[in-house]
Short mmCIF file of C-alpha atoms in Angstrom, two decimals:
data_model
loop_
_atom_site.label_atom_id
_atom_site.label_comp_id
_atom_site.label_asym_id
_atom_site.label_seq_id
_atom_site.Cartn_x
_atom_site.Cartn_y
_atom_site.Cartn_z
CA MET R 1 -20.52 14.07 -22.95
CA GLU R 2 -18.71 17.01 -21.34
CA LEU R 3 -15.10 17.58 -20.35
CA ASN R 4 -15.89 17.24 -16.63
CA ASN R 5 -17.43 13.77 -17.20
CA ILE R 6 -14.47 12.19 -19.08
CA LYS R 7 -12.52 9.55 -17.17
CA PRO R 8 -10.17 6.74 -18.17
CA ALA R 9 -11.40 3.20 -18.73
CA SER R 10 -11.61 1.00 -15.66
CA GLY R 11 -8.28 -0.70 -14.96
CA ALA R 12 -6.31 1.72 -17.12
CA LYS R 13 -4.98 3.67 -14.14
CA HIS R 14 -3.39 2.13 -11.08
CA ALA R 15 -1.61 3.46 -8.04
CA LYS R 16 2.17 3.86 -8.26
CA ARG R 17 4.17 1.43 -6.12
CA ARG R 18 5.30 3.28 -2.99
CA VAL R 19 8.63 1.94 -1.79
CA GLY R 20 10.32 2.56 1.55
CA ARG R 21 7.06 3.16 3.41
CA GLY R 22 7.26 0.67 6.26
CA ILE R 23 7.52 -3.03 6.94
CA GLY R 24 3.86 -3.76 6.20
CA SER R 25 4.06 -2.55 2.61
CA GLY R 26 6.41 -5.36 1.63
CA LEU R 27 8.85 -2.83 0.21
CA GLY R 28 10.12 -1.18 3.39
CA LYS R 29 13.69 -0.75 4.69
CA THR R 30 15.86 -1.39 1.61
CA ALA R 31 12.93 -0.61 -0.75
CA GLY R 32 13.62 -3.57 -3.06
CA ARG R 33 17.25 -2.61 -3.69
CA GLY R 34 18.87 -5.44 -1.75
CA HIS R 35 21.75 -4.77 0.69
CA LYS R 36 24.67 -2.42 0.13
CA GLY R 37 26.58 -2.14 -3.14
CA GLN R 38 26.66 0.44 -5.90
CA LYS R 39 23.19 -0.41 -7.23
CA SER R 40 21.58 0.16 -3.84
CA ARG R 41 22.72 3.77 -3.59
CA ALA R 42 21.14 6.91 -5.04
CA GLY R 43 22.79 7.80 -8.32
CA GLY R 44 24.91 4.66 -8.18
CA PHE R 45 24.73 3.02 -11.56
CA HIS R 46 27.13 2.30 -14.40
CA LYS R 47 27.16 2.05 -18.16
CA VAL R 48 25.79 -0.91 -20.11
CA GLY R 49 28.28 -3.78 -20.28
CA PHE R 50 30.26 -2.63 -17.22
CA GLU R 51 31.50 -5.67 -15.25
CA GLY R 52 32.85 -4.07 -12.11
CA GLY R 53 36.28 -3.34 -13.55
CA GLN R 54 36.73 -6.78 -15.10
CA MET R 55 37.51 -6.57 -18.83
CA PRO R 56 34.04 -6.46 -20.45
CA LEU R 57 32.88 -9.24 -22.75
CA GLN R 58 32.79 -7.03 -25.85
CA ARG R 59 36.48 -6.20 -25.29
CA ARG R 60 37.56 -9.75 -24.42
CA LEU R 61 36.28 -11.21 -27.69
CA PRO R 62 38.39 -10.87 -30.86
CA LYS R 63 37.39 -8.41 -33.56
CA ARG R 64 36.00 -10.05 -36.70
CA GLY R 65 34.59 -9.07 -40.03
CA PHE R 66 34.45 -5.91 -42.07
CA LYS R 67 31.79 -4.41 -44.34
CA SER R 68 33.11 -2.16 -47.05
CA VAL R 69 31.10 0.99 -47.64
CA ALA R 70 32.15 0.81 -51.30
CA LEU R 71 30.01 -2.32 -51.75
CA LYS R 72 26.93 -0.26 -50.96
CA PHE R 73 27.47 1.75 -54.16
CA ALA R 74 28.37 -1.19 -56.46
CA ALA R 75 26.09 -3.41 -58.53
CA GLU R 76 26.13 -6.37 -60.92
CA VAL R 77 24.46 -6.60 -64.31
CA THR R 78 24.09 -9.83 -66.29
CA LEU R 79 24.49 -10.48 -70.02
CA SER R 80 20.75 -11.15 -70.27
CA ASP R 81 20.13 -7.66 -68.81
CA LEU R 82 22.32 -6.16 -71.56
CA GLN R 83 20.33 -8.15 -74.14
CA ARG R 84 17.09 -6.48 -72.97
CA ILE R 85 18.46 -2.92 -73.18
CA GLY R 86 17.73 -1.32 -76.57
CA ALA R 87 20.83 0.90 -76.76
CA GLU R 88 24.03 -0.24 -78.46
CA GLU R 89 26.34 1.96 -76.33
CA ILE R 90 25.82 1.15 -72.68
CA ASP R 91 27.13 3.24 -69.80
CA LEU R 92 26.08 3.90 -66.21
CA LEU R 93 23.41 6.46 -67.15
CA VAL R 94 21.77 4.06 -69.63
CA LEU R 95 21.62 1.33 -66.95
CA LYS R 96 20.07 3.76 -64.44
CA ALA R 97 17.51 4.96 -66.99
CA ALA R 98 16.56 1.35 -67.81
CA GLY R 99 16.14 0.61 -64.09
CA PHE R 100 18.75 -2.15 -63.85
CA VAL R 101 20.76 -0.31 -61.17
CA GLY R 102 19.77 2.15 -58.45
CA GLU R 103 20.34 5.91 -58.50
CA LEU R 104 23.13 5.80 -55.87
CA ILE R 105 25.21 3.18 -57.70
CA LYS R 106 28.67 4.35 -58.79
CA ASN R 107 30.37 1.11 -59.96
CA VAL R 108 28.85 -1.57 -62.19
CA LYS R 109 30.31 -4.87 -63.33
CA VAL R 110 28.89 -7.19 -65.99
CA ILE R 111 28.87 -10.88 -65.05
CA LYS R 112 28.51 -13.86 -67.36
CA SER R 113 24.97 -15.02 -66.76
CA GLY R 114 22.52 -15.53 -69.59
CA GLU R 115 23.00 -15.09 -73.34
CA LEU R 116 24.04 -12.11 -75.45
CA SER R 117 23.37 -12.32 -79.19
CA ARG R 118 23.78 -8.69 -80.30
CA LYS R 119 26.59 -6.15 -80.46
CA VAL R 120 26.99 -3.89 -77.42
CA VAL R 121 29.74 -1.41 -76.50
CA LEU R 122 30.39 -0.93 -72.78
CA LYS R 123 31.73 2.47 -71.70
CA GLY R 124 33.00 2.95 -68.14
CA ILE R 125 31.64 -0.39 -66.99
CA GLY R 126 33.74 -3.34 -65.85
CA ALA R 127 33.22 -6.93 -66.93
CA THR R 128 34.43 -10.31 -65.75
CA ALA R 129 36.72 -12.31 -68.02
CA GLY R 130 33.88 -14.62 -69.12
CA ALA R 131 31.49 -11.72 -69.74
CA LYS R 132 34.13 -9.85 -71.75
CA ALA R 133 34.72 -12.91 -73.93
CA ALA R 134 30.96 -13.32 -74.53
CA ILE R 135 30.55 -9.63 -75.45
CA GLU R 136 33.48 -9.76 -77.90
CA ALA R 137 32.17 -13.01 -79.39
CA ALA R 138 28.88 -11.23 -80.12
CA GLY R 139 30.78 -8.47 -81.97
CA GLY R 140 30.84 -5.90 -79.15
CA GLN R 141 33.64 -4.41 -77.10
CA VAL R 142 34.48 -3.37 -73.55
CA ALA R 143 35.99 0.13 -73.51
#
């Protein structure tokens, strides 16, 4: 094979549709653009969602919902997760090292799910009322 022998596969290339080239082509006169109007003219187009001056749908509908960016950097840890960690003093760095929360997490809260049978001391970590009671019942504390 040589460079002068290479050609595309059969059917891969086809002639471009030539518009505005006479009545026999099927796309003569208006060239498939219909009659008159902004869309029939050269350069005549408008932005997505434009409704000819009528108030667009995305502005007619009421605004709803909100996603807090702070939630992206928050995480939950269960009592059973705390049970599995070997350390007695638990803070954010210990949780990250153990792999229970991601590296970008800034806020952690302990929720009451599972059992805790050993003493743990939480530093800089929040806890729900039920989780706090369970930690204190096991001899630990939430600082």
